[in-house]
Short mmCIF file of C-alpha atoms and ligand atoms in Angstrom, two decimals:
data_model
loop_
_atom_site.label_atom_id
_atom_site.label_comp_id
_atom_site.label_asym_id
_atom_site.label_seq_id
_atom_site.Cartn_x
_atom_site.Cartn_y
_atom_site.Cartn_z
CA UNK A 98 12.11 65.03 0.42
CA UNK A 99 10.47 63.71 -2.84
CA UNK A 100 7.62 61.31 -2.49
CA UNK A 101 8.31 58.16 -4.37
CA UNK A 102 6.46 57.78 -6.67
CA UNK A 103 5.46 61.20 -7.26
CA UNK A 104 1.62 61.56 -7.18
CA UNK A 105 0.13 63.13 -10.31
CA UNK A 106 -3.29 61.69 -10.16
CA UNK A 107 -5.36 63.94 -8.17
CA UNK A 108 -8.31 63.62 -10.36
CA UNK A 109 -8.56 60.09 -9.45
CA UNK A 110 -8.47 60.93 -5.76
CA UNK A 111 -6.91 63.37 -3.29
CA UNK A 112 -5.15 62.80 0.05
CA UNK A 113 -7.39 63.82 3.11
CA UNK A 114 -6.28 67.09 4.28
CA UNK A 115 -4.78 67.12 7.77
CA UNK A 116 -7.47 69.78 8.94
CA UNK A 117 -10.16 67.36 7.44
CA UNK A 118 -8.81 64.24 9.22
CA UNK A 119 -8.53 66.35 12.62
CA UNK A 120 -12.22 67.26 12.70
CA UNK A 121 -13.23 63.69 11.72
CA UNK A 122 -11.21 61.93 14.44
CA UNK A 123 -13.51 62.37 17.54
CA UNK A 124 -16.42 60.98 15.47
CA UNK A 125 -14.85 57.68 15.34
CA UNK A 126 -14.22 57.23 18.99
CA UNK A 127 -15.94 59.46 21.87
CA UNK A 128 -18.55 61.14 19.35
CA UNK A 129 -19.39 57.87 17.80
CA UNK A 130 -23.33 58.14 18.00
CA UNK A 131 -25.91 57.30 15.48
CA UNK A 132 -27.29 60.71 13.98
CA UNK A 133 -30.78 58.97 14.01
CA UNK A 134 -30.70 58.16 17.76
CA UNK A 135 -33.19 60.68 19.11
CA UNK A 136 -33.22 59.63 22.74
CA UNK A 137 -29.81 60.44 24.01
CA UNK A 138 -26.94 62.78 23.89
CA UNK A 139 -24.73 60.49 21.70
CA UNK A 140 -27.36 60.82 18.99
CA UNK A 141 -27.78 64.54 19.39
CA UNK A 142 -24.05 65.25 19.10
CA UNK A 143 -23.72 63.32 15.87
CA UNK A 144 -26.92 64.83 14.49
CA UNK A 145 -25.58 68.43 15.37
CA UNK A 146 -22.36 67.54 13.58
CA UNK A 147 -24.20 66.32 10.47
CA UNK A 148 -26.18 69.54 10.49
CA UNK A 149 -23.21 71.72 10.70
CA UNK A 150 -21.54 69.83 7.75
CA UNK A 151 -24.60 70.00 5.82
CA UNK A 152 -24.58 73.83 6.09
CA UNK A 153 -20.83 73.87 5.00
CA UNK A 154 -21.67 71.76 1.78
CA UNK A 155 -24.80 74.02 0.87
CA UNK A 156 -22.58 77.27 1.37
CA UNK A 157 -19.90 76.07 -0.99
CA UNK A 158 -22.44 75.81 -3.81
CA UNK A 159 -24.90 78.52 -2.89
CA UNK A 160 -27.65 76.12 -1.78
CA UNK A 161 -29.71 75.90 1.56
CA UNK A 162 -28.89 73.05 4.00
CA UNK A 163 -32.21 71.32 3.33
CA UNK A 164 -31.25 70.92 -0.35
CA UNK A 165 -28.36 68.53 0.40
CA UNK A 166 -28.72 64.77 0.34
CA UNK A 167 -25.65 62.86 1.78
CA UNK A 168 -24.76 59.83 -0.28
CA UNK A 169 -21.77 57.46 -0.48
CA UNK A 170 -20.21 59.50 -3.35
CA UNK A 171 -20.84 60.98 -6.71
CA UNK A 172 -21.64 57.79 -8.41
CA UNK A 173 -24.53 57.06 -6.00
CA UNK A 174 -25.72 60.75 -6.07
CA UNK A 175 -25.86 60.46 -10.04
CA UNK A 176 -27.73 57.09 -9.88
CA UNK A 177 -30.14 58.54 -7.55
CA UNK A 178 -30.73 61.80 -9.49
CA UNK A 179 -31.02 60.03 -13.01
CA UNK A 180 -33.07 57.01 -11.79
CA UNK A 181 -35.10 59.08 -9.26
CA UNK A 182 -36.09 61.65 -11.80
CA UNK A 183 -36.77 58.90 -14.46
CA UNK A 184 -39.17 57.06 -12.31
CA UNK A 185 -41.19 59.96 -10.95
CA UNK A 186 -41.39 61.96 -14.13
CA UNK A 187 -42.04 59.05 -16.52
CA UNK A 188 -45.63 60.24 -17.17
CA UNK A 189 -44.34 63.45 -18.55
CA UNK A 190 -41.86 61.64 -20.76
CA UNK A 191 -38.96 59.25 -21.16
CA UNK A 192 -36.34 61.10 -22.91
CA UNK A 193 -32.87 61.98 -21.28
CA UNK A 194 -30.16 64.09 -22.91
CA UNK A 195 -26.57 63.54 -21.97
CA UNK A 196 -23.10 64.53 -23.28
CA UNK A 197 -21.02 61.79 -24.95
CA UNK A 198 -18.27 62.64 -22.60
CA UNK A 199 -19.96 62.16 -19.35
CA UNK A 200 -18.63 59.92 -16.62
CA UNK A 201 -19.53 56.30 -16.62
CA UNK A 202 -21.78 56.71 -13.64
CA UNK A 203 -24.06 58.98 -15.90
CA UNK A 204 -23.54 56.72 -19.14
CA UNK A 205 -24.27 53.48 -17.41
CA UNK A 206 -27.17 54.78 -15.61
CA UNK A 207 -28.94 55.94 -18.78
CA UNK A 208 -27.87 52.73 -20.53
CA UNK A 209 -29.89 50.84 -17.76
CA UNK A 210 -32.69 53.07 -18.23
CA UNK A 211 -32.59 52.52 -21.95
CA UNK A 212 -33.06 48.84 -21.22
CA UNK A 213 -36.38 49.79 -19.50
CA UNK A 214 -37.63 51.60 -22.57
CA UNK A 215 -36.24 55.19 -21.78
CA UNK A 216 -34.60 57.16 -24.61
CA UNK A 217 -31.26 58.78 -24.58
CA UNK A 218 -29.82 61.53 -26.98
CA UNK A 219 -26.15 61.77 -26.65
CA UNK A 220 -24.76 65.07 -27.48
CA UNK A 221 -21.32 65.16 -29.41
CA UNK A 222 -18.39 67.47 -28.55
CA UNK A 223 -15.93 69.26 -30.79
CA UNK A 224 -12.39 68.27 -31.03
CA UNK A 225 -11.76 70.66 -28.10
CA UNK A 226 -14.08 68.46 -25.99
CA UNK A 227 -16.73 71.23 -25.59
CA UNK A 228 -20.22 70.85 -26.68
CA UNK A 229 -22.53 73.37 -28.60
CA UNK A 230 -25.40 74.40 -26.22
CA UNK A 231 -27.39 74.79 -29.46
CA UNK A 232 -27.19 70.97 -29.99
CA UNK A 233 -28.88 70.45 -26.60
CA UNK A 234 -31.51 72.94 -27.37
CA UNK A 235 -32.26 71.13 -30.59
CA UNK A 236 -32.33 67.60 -28.93
CA UNK A 237 -35.10 68.75 -26.46
CA UNK A 238 -38.58 67.19 -27.26
CA UNK A 239 -41.88 67.28 -25.36
CA UNK A 240 -40.87 63.93 -23.77
CA UNK A 241 -37.56 65.24 -22.40
CA UNK A 242 -37.29 65.23 -18.58
CA UNK A 243 -33.70 65.63 -17.87
CA UNK A 244 -30.36 67.01 -19.12
CA UNK A 245 -27.04 65.60 -17.52
CA UNK A 246 -23.93 67.54 -18.14
CA UNK A 247 -20.70 67.70 -16.25
CA UNK A 248 -19.05 70.85 -15.28
CA UNK A 249 -15.44 69.79 -15.93
CA UNK A 250 -14.11 66.42 -17.40
CA UNK A 251 -12.26 64.37 -15.11
CA UNK A 252 -9.99 62.97 -17.99
CA UNK A 253 -9.25 66.25 -20.02
CA UNK A 254 -10.22 68.92 -17.42
CA UNK A 255 -12.33 70.52 -20.24
CA UNK A 256 -15.08 72.89 -18.76
CA UNK A 257 -18.52 72.87 -20.30
CA UNK A 258 -20.68 75.99 -20.78
CA UNK A 259 -22.87 74.77 -17.92
CA UNK A 260 -24.47 78.14 -17.34
CA UNK A 261 -25.81 78.35 -20.89
CA UNK A 262 -27.11 74.69 -20.61
CA UNK A 263 -28.70 75.35 -17.36
CA UNK A 264 -30.53 78.38 -18.72
CA UNK A 265 -31.67 76.36 -21.87
CA UNK A 266 -32.97 73.61 -19.41
CA UNK A 267 -34.81 75.91 -17.34
CA UNK A 268 -36.37 77.92 -20.28
CA UNK A 269 -37.68 74.50 -21.73
CA UNK A 270 -38.92 73.13 -18.36
CA UNK A 271 -36.40 70.30 -18.37
CA UNK A 272 -34.40 69.45 -15.25
CA UNK A 273 -30.69 69.90 -15.25
CA UNK A 274 -28.23 67.67 -13.37
CA UNK A 275 -24.75 68.98 -13.25
CA UNK A 276 -21.87 66.46 -12.25
CA UNK A 277 -19.68 68.99 -10.63
CA UNK A 278 -17.47 66.49 -8.94
CA UNK A 279 -14.10 67.86 -10.56
CA UNK A 280 -15.17 71.53 -10.29
CA UNK A 281 -15.13 72.42 -6.69
CA UNK A 282 -11.74 72.83 -5.05
CA UNK A 283 -10.17 73.86 -8.48
CA UNK A 284 -12.73 76.42 -9.53
CA UNK A 285 -16.10 77.83 -8.45
CA UNK A 286 -19.62 78.27 -9.39
CA UNK A 287 -22.89 78.55 -7.57
CA UNK A 288 -25.93 76.69 -8.49
CA UNK A 289 -27.54 80.10 -9.34
CA UNK A 290 -24.87 80.63 -11.97
CA UNK A 291 -25.25 77.00 -13.37
CA UNK A 292 -29.10 77.03 -13.06
CA UNK A 293 -28.69 73.56 -11.64
CA UNK A 294 -31.63 71.74 -10.50
CA UNK A 295 -29.35 68.93 -9.08
CA UNK A 296 -25.64 68.73 -8.57
CA UNK A 297 -23.41 65.94 -7.33
CA UNK A 298 -20.19 66.39 -5.47
CA UNK A 299 -17.62 63.91 -3.90
CA UNK A 300 -15.64 64.39 -0.93
CA UNK A 301 -12.58 62.42 -1.93
CA UNK A 302 -12.03 64.43 -4.99
CA UNK A 303 -11.48 67.59 -2.79
CA UNK A 304 -9.41 66.40 0.05
CA UNK A 305 -12.11 64.82 1.94
CA UNK A 306 -12.48 61.10 2.73
CA UNK A 307 -13.59 58.43 0.32
CA UNK A 308 -17.06 57.09 0.57
CA UNK A 309 -18.85 60.39 1.10
CA UNK A 310 -20.60 62.66 -1.27
CA UNK A 311 -23.68 64.66 -1.81
CA UNK A 312 -26.71 65.39 -4.27
CA UNK A 313 -28.07 68.96 -4.17
CA UNK A 314 -31.59 68.80 -5.11
CA UNK A 315 -33.67 72.01 -5.64
CA UNK A 316 -36.46 72.67 -3.20
CA UNK A 317 -38.31 75.59 -5.16
CA UNK A 318 -38.72 77.11 -8.45
CA UNK A 319 -39.11 74.28 -9.45
CA UNK A 320 -39.10 71.70 -6.62
CA UNK A 321 -37.39 68.61 -7.88
CA UNK A 322 -38.95 65.32 -7.03
CA UNK A 323 -37.10 62.04 -6.68
CA UNK A 324 -37.83 58.48 -5.82
CA UNK A 325 -35.45 56.72 -3.57
CA UNK A 326 -32.94 54.09 -4.56
CA UNK A 327 -32.42 52.76 -1.10
CA UNK A 328 -35.14 52.09 1.36
CA UNK A 329 -35.04 51.65 5.12
CA UNK A 330 -34.75 53.88 8.09
CA UNK A 331 -35.91 56.94 6.25
CA UNK A 332 -32.80 58.91 6.79
CA UNK A 333 -32.12 62.00 4.50
CA UNK A 334 -35.94 62.68 4.08
CA UNK A 335 -36.41 59.14 2.96
CA UNK A 336 -34.34 59.75 -0.11
CA UNK A 337 -31.35 57.80 1.14
CA UNK A 338 -31.98 55.23 3.99
CA UNK A 339 -29.10 53.98 6.11
CA UNK A 340 -27.08 55.09 9.00
CA UNK A 341 -25.33 58.18 8.11
CA UNK A 342 -21.39 58.14 7.86
CA UNK A 343 -20.91 60.75 10.37
CA UNK A 344 -17.05 60.95 10.45
CA UNK A 345 -17.14 61.09 6.70
CA UNK A 346 -19.72 63.81 6.41
CA UNK A 347 -18.04 65.84 9.12
CA UNK A 348 -14.83 65.54 7.00
CA UNK A 349 -16.62 66.58 3.87
CA UNK A 350 -18.08 69.59 5.46
CA UNK A 351 -14.56 70.69 6.49
CA UNK A 352 -13.13 69.78 3.06
CA UNK A 353 -15.94 72.11 1.37
CA UNK A 354 -14.97 74.92 3.79
CA UNK A 355 -11.32 74.53 2.75
CA UNK A 356 -12.26 74.39 -0.85
CA UNK A 357 -13.94 77.76 -0.56
CA UNK A 358 -10.96 79.37 1.22
CA UNK A 359 -8.25 77.57 -0.90
CA UNK A 360 -9.42 77.05 -4.39
CA UNK A 361 -7.94 80.24 -5.72
CA UNK A 362 -4.52 79.70 -4.42
CA UNK A 363 -4.61 76.04 -5.42
CA UNK A 364 -5.68 76.94 -8.68
CA UNK A 365 -2.93 79.49 -9.36
CA UNK A 366 -0.23 77.24 -8.03
CA UNK A 367 -1.26 74.08 -9.89
CA UNK A 368 -1.75 75.97 -13.12
CA UNK A 369 1.72 77.38 -12.86
CA UNK A 370 3.10 73.92 -12.34
CA UNK A 371 0.87 72.33 -14.99
CA UNK A 372 1.93 74.96 -17.57
CA UNK A 373 5.60 74.43 -16.82
CA UNK A 374 5.26 70.66 -17.08
CA UNK A 375 3.10 70.82 -20.28
CA UNK A 376 5.43 73.30 -22.06
CA UNK A 377 8.48 71.14 -21.43
CA UNK A 378 6.76 67.90 -22.50
CA UNK A 379 5.06 69.37 -25.79
CA UNK A 380 8.61 70.80 -26.64
CA UNK A 381 9.69 67.16 -27.01
CA UNK A 382 7.79 67.13 -30.31
CA UNK A 383 4.91 64.82 -31.40
CA UNK A 384 3.21 65.40 -28.05
CA UNK A 385 -0.24 67.19 -28.21
CA UNK A 386 -2.58 68.55 -25.49
CA UNK A 387 -6.01 66.88 -25.84
CA UNK A 388 -8.85 69.23 -25.34
CA UNK A 389 -9.49 73.00 -25.02
CA UNK A 390 -6.69 74.97 -23.36
CA UNK A 391 -8.81 77.82 -22.63
CA UNK A 392 -11.73 76.15 -20.90
CA UNK A 393 -10.01 73.77 -18.68
CA UNK A 394 -9.22 73.00 -14.97
CA UNK A 395 -6.21 74.43 -13.78
CA UNK A 396 -4.58 71.22 -12.49
CA UNK A 397 -5.06 68.86 -15.41
CA UNK A 398 -3.29 68.07 -18.75
CA UNK A 399 -4.19 65.21 -21.06
CA UNK A 400 -1.37 64.49 -23.44
CA UNK A 401 -1.04 62.51 -26.59
CA UNK A 402 2.38 61.06 -27.05
CA UNK A 403 1.89 60.17 -30.61
CA UNK A 404 3.45 56.58 -31.29
CA UNK A 405 3.96 55.73 -27.56
CA UNK A 406 1.24 53.74 -26.07
CA UNK A 407 -0.12 54.80 -22.64
CA UNK A 408 0.71 51.30 -21.06
CA UNK A 409 4.34 51.59 -22.31
CA UNK A 410 4.68 55.02 -21.01
CA UNK A 411 3.25 54.01 -17.63
CA UNK A 412 5.54 51.15 -17.45
CA UNK A 413 8.66 53.17 -18.34
CA UNK A 414 7.77 55.83 -15.48
CA UNK A 415 7.62 53.83 -12.15
CA UNK A 416 8.54 57.01 -10.30
CA UNK A 417 5.37 58.81 -11.43
CA UNK A 418 1.70 57.97 -10.60
CA UNK A 419 -0.59 58.94 -13.16
CA UNK A 420 -3.02 57.38 -15.48
CA UNK A 421 -4.52 56.53 -18.91
CA UNK A 422 -7.85 58.20 -18.92
CA UNK A 423 -10.06 57.83 -15.75
CA UNK A 424 -9.29 55.73 -12.65
CA UNK A 425 -12.63 53.74 -13.14
CA UNK A 426 -12.07 52.58 -16.92
CA UNK A 427 -8.09 52.30 -16.73
CA UNK A 428 -8.43 48.56 -15.91
CA UNK A 429 -10.38 47.79 -19.04
CA UNK A 430 -8.01 48.12 -22.04
CA UNK A 431 -10.45 50.11 -24.20
CA UNK A 432 -9.49 53.55 -25.38
CA UNK A 433 -11.17 56.40 -23.50
CA UNK A 434 -14.75 57.13 -24.61
CA UNK A 435 -14.02 60.81 -23.84
CA UNK A 436 -11.15 61.11 -26.34
CA UNK A 437 -12.95 58.97 -28.94
CA UNK A 438 -15.92 61.37 -28.75
CA UNK A 439 -13.54 64.16 -29.32
CA UNK A 440 -12.60 62.72 -32.62
CA UNK A 441 -9.11 61.08 -31.68
CA UNK A 442 -8.41 57.80 -33.48
CA UNK A 443 -8.49 54.79 -31.33
CA UNK A 444 -4.52 54.64 -31.91
CA UNK A 445 -4.18 58.31 -30.78
CA UNK A 446 -6.48 57.70 -27.70
CA UNK A 447 -4.43 54.77 -26.80
CA UNK A 448 -1.31 56.98 -26.79
CA UNK A 449 -2.76 59.50 -24.32
CA UNK A 450 -2.34 59.90 -20.74
CA UNK A 451 -3.62 62.21 -17.93
CA UNK A 452 -1.49 64.12 -15.39
CA UNK A 453 -3.49 65.89 -12.77
CA UNK A 454 -1.77 67.99 -10.10
CA UNK A 455 -3.04 69.09 -6.55
CA UNK A 456 -2.67 71.21 -3.54
CA UNK A 457 0.45 69.23 -2.39
CA UNK A 458 2.14 69.20 -5.82
CA UNK A 459 5.58 70.95 -5.37
CA UNK A 460 8.09 72.49 -7.85
CA UNK A 461 10.49 69.84 -7.17
CA UNK A 462 8.06 67.20 -7.98
CA UNK A 463 7.26 68.88 -11.17
CA UNK A 464 10.86 69.08 -12.15
CA UNK A 465 11.49 65.54 -11.34
CA UNK A 466 8.40 64.55 -13.55
CA UNK A 467 9.62 66.68 -16.43
CA UNK A 468 12.94 65.03 -16.33
CA UNK A 469 11.59 61.58 -16.16
CA UNK A 470 9.08 61.94 -18.84
CA UNK A 471 11.66 63.55 -21.19
CA UNK A 472 14.09 60.63 -20.69
CA UNK A 473 11.20 58.06 -20.98
CA UNK A 474 9.92 59.66 -24.30
CA UNK A 475 13.63 59.54 -25.75
CA UNK A 476 14.07 56.10 -24.73
CA UNK A 477 10.74 54.74 -26.07
CA UNK A 478 11.24 56.56 -29.36
CA UNK A 479 14.60 54.82 -29.99
C1 LIG B 651 -14.77 60.63 -9.55
C2 LIG B 651 -15.91 61.03 -10.34
C3 LIG B 651 -17.23 60.48 -10.19
C4 LIG B 651 -17.58 59.35 -9.35
O1 LIG B 651 -17.30 59.76 -8.08
P1 LIG B 651 -17.22 58.88 -6.67
O2 LIG B 651 -17.57 59.69 -5.56
O3 LIG B 651 -15.85 58.16 -6.81
O4 LIG B 651 -18.37 57.80 -7.00
C5 LIG B 651 -18.27 61.04 -10.95
N1 LIG B 651 -18.10 62.01 -11.86
C6 LIG B 651 -16.90 62.63 -12.05
C7 LIG B 651 -16.65 63.72 -13.02
C8 LIG B 651 -15.72 62.09 -11.23
O5 LIG B 651 -14.59 62.68 -11.61
#
């Protein structure tokens, strides 16, 4: 049985894995306690479950449990990291370095800081979507406090040389925030390999529930200091007040465990499907792959259908769920900032779409997608 429509937008969000949902369920009903309730068993049970999940998240990235701060998702983790560092390190300097292709959560956070007098250097990327670590090194000044760089781009799947960037940051005494939201579950790196001082994750991008994520924040060599964005009950060492989302956190922990065991199989399967799909579609002619094909997530393909606008392609394919650029900006009829930064013309950027595959994608679905896209392209080119 084919799902209708066929879902090819796993970079926007993923379904919750059955295993994840099962471990979450008791925490909605009989184990509903507030993890901050210290006086009774309901609270202890919830707190224990949160501790366990904290260990699972830490293990995936090679951190220790006390370095994990639970948030509502990657957007909140990014805001906490960028604004938290900017506030506490402002005596050292007010300069931040980011890639031009970062997620809006990063770009809009630094834009907000710019309105408060901070300076930002935007590092450009090549036509393959990758940046030159040398450009980062050259952008560092005595005022620089933070470098923000994503591990893998949500729109193109392009993987940045984060290991090198982390090394440069460390050698220059600048903190490094890595947005690893798209990486885990599809590939794998530890914070040691990345030399990350901070790193963000989101459960719903890796078969966990929406509304849960985490910020890893290094505890030693160096210890990263942050100021809180949200004040109140003092949860998460005072860095993120508010009653913990216990079912979400429990599910996130399980999703991390599954990512660690399944990522290789998932990567092999999705890359085989992705390659089959991509080759057949590129064979249509006047279709081009956006971004590096060498340094890329195994599940993502961003394709330029020259002369066919993304909106007309999407309209011609009601049987397929995919997107033009990112989910966050696809309501705004603006060409993708990621593709523009890679040197695409606004017209070509407007004719580009993203297909992202996942753990549940089947060969049958891919064959269906190939056939539908082929037909739609022939029809739209007439
Ligand atoms: C989805 C995504 C985010 C935002 O994550 P949320 O948990 O949905 O807030 C940030 N960065 C990247 C690269 C993403 O793909």
